[in-house]
XYZ file of C-alpha atoms in Angstrom:
175
model
C 286.739 -18.419 97.025
C 286.866 -21.735 98.856
C 287.227 -21.600 102.614
C 290.868 -21.735 103.670
C 292.130 -20.920 100.172
C 294.697 -18.150 100.099
C 294.349 -15.095 97.940
C 296.420 -15.798 94.831
C 298.944 -13.432 93.298
C 296.607 -12.485 90.449
C 293.791 -11.756 92.904
C 296.183 -9.636 94.943
C 297.279 -7.810 91.787
C 293.644 -7.024 90.964
C 293.110 -5.715 94.503
C 296.221 -3.551 94.115
C 294.934 -2.214 90.797
C 291.578 -1.319 92.386
C 293.410 0.382 95.245
C 295.672 2.352 92.888
C 292.718 3.446 90.757
C 291.020 4.666 93.935
C 294.160 6.591 94.933
C 294.334 8.194 91.494
C 290.657 9.100 91.568
C 291.218 11.016 94.815
C 293.429 13.488 92.918
C 291.757 16.675 91.670
C 293.098 16.323 88.120
C 292.136 12.655 87.626
C 290.355 11.699 84.422
C 289.087 8.130 84.231
C 290.207 6.406 81.017
C 287.334 5.138 78.900
C 288.776 1.626 79.044
C 290.970 0.312 81.807
C 292.905 -2.763 80.707
C 294.414 -5.502 82.804
C 296.600 -8.236 81.308
C 294.522 -10.822 79.434
C 295.816 -13.711 81.559
C 294.002 -12.255 84.590
C 290.664 -13.794 83.422
C 288.999 -10.802 85.018
C 285.365 -11.977 85.348
C 286.295 -15.162 87.202
C 288.914 -13.352 89.317
C 286.430 -10.658 90.300
C 283.889 -13.349 91.175
C 286.519 -15.082 93.343
C 287.385 -11.805 95.070
C 283.688 -11.185 95.656
C 283.125 -14.717 97.008
C 286.141 -14.250 99.291
C 284.587 -11.001 100.554
C 287.542 -8.881 99.362
C 285.262 -6.766 97.161
C 281.558 -5.964 96.957
C 279.694 -5.618 93.680
C 276.798 -3.250 93.121
C 274.728 -2.505 90.021
C 273.696 1.013 89.035
C 272.052 1.759 85.697
C 273.118 -1.627 84.284
C 276.778 -1.033 85.194
C 278.792 -3.041 87.699
C 280.692 -1.212 90.413
C 283.247 -2.883 92.663
C 284.207 -1.632 96.112
C 286.934 -2.853 98.423
C 285.606 -4.342 101.640
C 287.428 -3.874 104.965
C 288.887 -7.371 104.415
C 290.155 -6.310 100.956
C 291.659 -3.108 102.339
C 293.406 -5.065 105.087
C 294.828 -7.496 102.516
C 296.234 -4.595 100.492
C 297.690 -2.956 103.602
C 299.376 -6.229 104.551
C 300.832 -6.565 101.079
C 302.035 -2.955 100.995
C 303.498 -3.333 104.495
C 305.513 -6.418 103.546
C 306.627 -4.993 100.195
C 307.839 -1.812 101.879
C 310.285 -3.748 104.059
C 311.523 -6.387 101.633
C 314.154 -4.094 100.130
C 315.125 -2.151 103.261
C 318.254 -2.925 105.218
C 317.576 -4.382 108.651
C 318.092 -1.849 111.458
C 319.199 -4.579 113.913
C 316.100 -4.106 116.062
C 313.541 -6.783 116.826
C 309.875 -5.948 117.338
C 307.982 -8.117 119.790
C 304.242 -8.283 120.226
C 303.046 -9.744 123.512
C 299.363 -10.274 124.147
C 297.041 -11.765 126.732
C 293.541 -11.888 125.297
C 290.832 -13.179 127.669
C 288.966 -16.398 126.939
C 285.820 -14.356 126.172
C 287.637 -13.119 123.041
C 288.994 -16.522 121.974
C 287.861 -16.250 118.351
C 289.599 -12.843 118.044
C 292.748 -14.280 119.611
C 292.881 -16.971 116.923
C 292.068 -14.423 114.229
C 294.872 -12.123 115.409
C 297.376 -14.961 115.458
C 296.614 -15.600 111.786
C 296.779 -11.882 110.976
C 300.130 -11.453 112.743
C 301.573 -14.308 110.689
C 300.249 -12.719 107.502
C 301.822 -9.395 108.517
C 305.192 -11.164 108.617
C 305.446 -11.959 112.322
C 306.901 -15.235 113.575
C 305.515 -16.934 116.707
C 307.999 -17.348 119.553
C 305.277 -18.629 121.879
C 301.490 -18.779 121.641
C 301.137 -15.144 122.679
C 304.542 -13.718 121.699
C 305.345 -12.803 118.088
C 308.452 -11.247 116.584
C 309.465 -9.418 113.416
C 312.599 -7.536 112.367
C 310.497 -4.880 110.622
C 309.018 -1.711 112.107
C 305.317 -2.118 112.680
C 303.391 0.732 111.133
C 299.747 1.643 111.574
C 298.392 -1.615 110.118
C 298.687 -3.430 113.428
C 297.207 -0.566 115.437
C 294.281 -0.311 113.018
C 293.699 -4.031 113.329
C 293.736 -3.881 117.139
C 291.605 -0.760 117.385
C 289.109 -2.156 114.889
C 288.497 -5.129 117.187
C 288.850 -3.133 120.444
C 291.772 -5.356 121.521
C 294.542 -2.763 121.889
C 294.443 -2.929 125.701
C 295.535 -6.591 125.611
C 298.747 -5.961 123.614
C 302.273 -4.758 124.376
C 304.797 -3.771 121.722
C 308.534 -3.911 122.456
C 311.599 -2.988 120.434
C 314.704 -4.915 121.489
C 318.273 -4.892 120.230
C 319.327 -8.301 121.574
C 317.628 -11.647 121.771
C 318.994 -15.091 122.497
C 319.278 -17.494 119.584
C 319.297 -14.621 117.116
C 320.916 -16.839 114.473
C 317.798 -18.981 114.246
C 315.550 -15.921 113.882
C 317.811 -14.489 111.196
C 317.340 -17.741 109.252
C 313.564 -17.512 109.635
C 313.508 -13.934 108.294
C 316.349 -14.520 105.780
C 318.529 -11.808 107.321
C 322.309 -11.905 106.918
């Protein structure tokens, strides 16, 4: 995948399929079908190569068979997708979730990384170190912060009122 290129919908669908197969395989009564089919318009070999180049999956060979494994980056992408999908259909509970952070200059690259990740998780920047969302933040954010040992630099607030709420409702398409 080219640097800066976003994961396309088909690539995300393939990641979801890999995730769902893994979930099914964890069940005691799972029997792997002899052939697992994806829609023909997925162009699977090139999509898998793109996912591998983007470091969403790893490929290994055992006894002349290819095996694909989700990387931490691939798992995070799926979690982000599942997180956003979970809230798209829910009615807003009239609560805003604010993330406030103050990450030291020594961790500058992680600060920039987290800003991108917060946007991908559906947060909107109010200021450089203040982000907001109308959706409850589940474990995805905590996992992200703990993974990078940055939890101590963050505060999470739930607020019922905020000035200029109309503008934020437009941003999040809330009525």
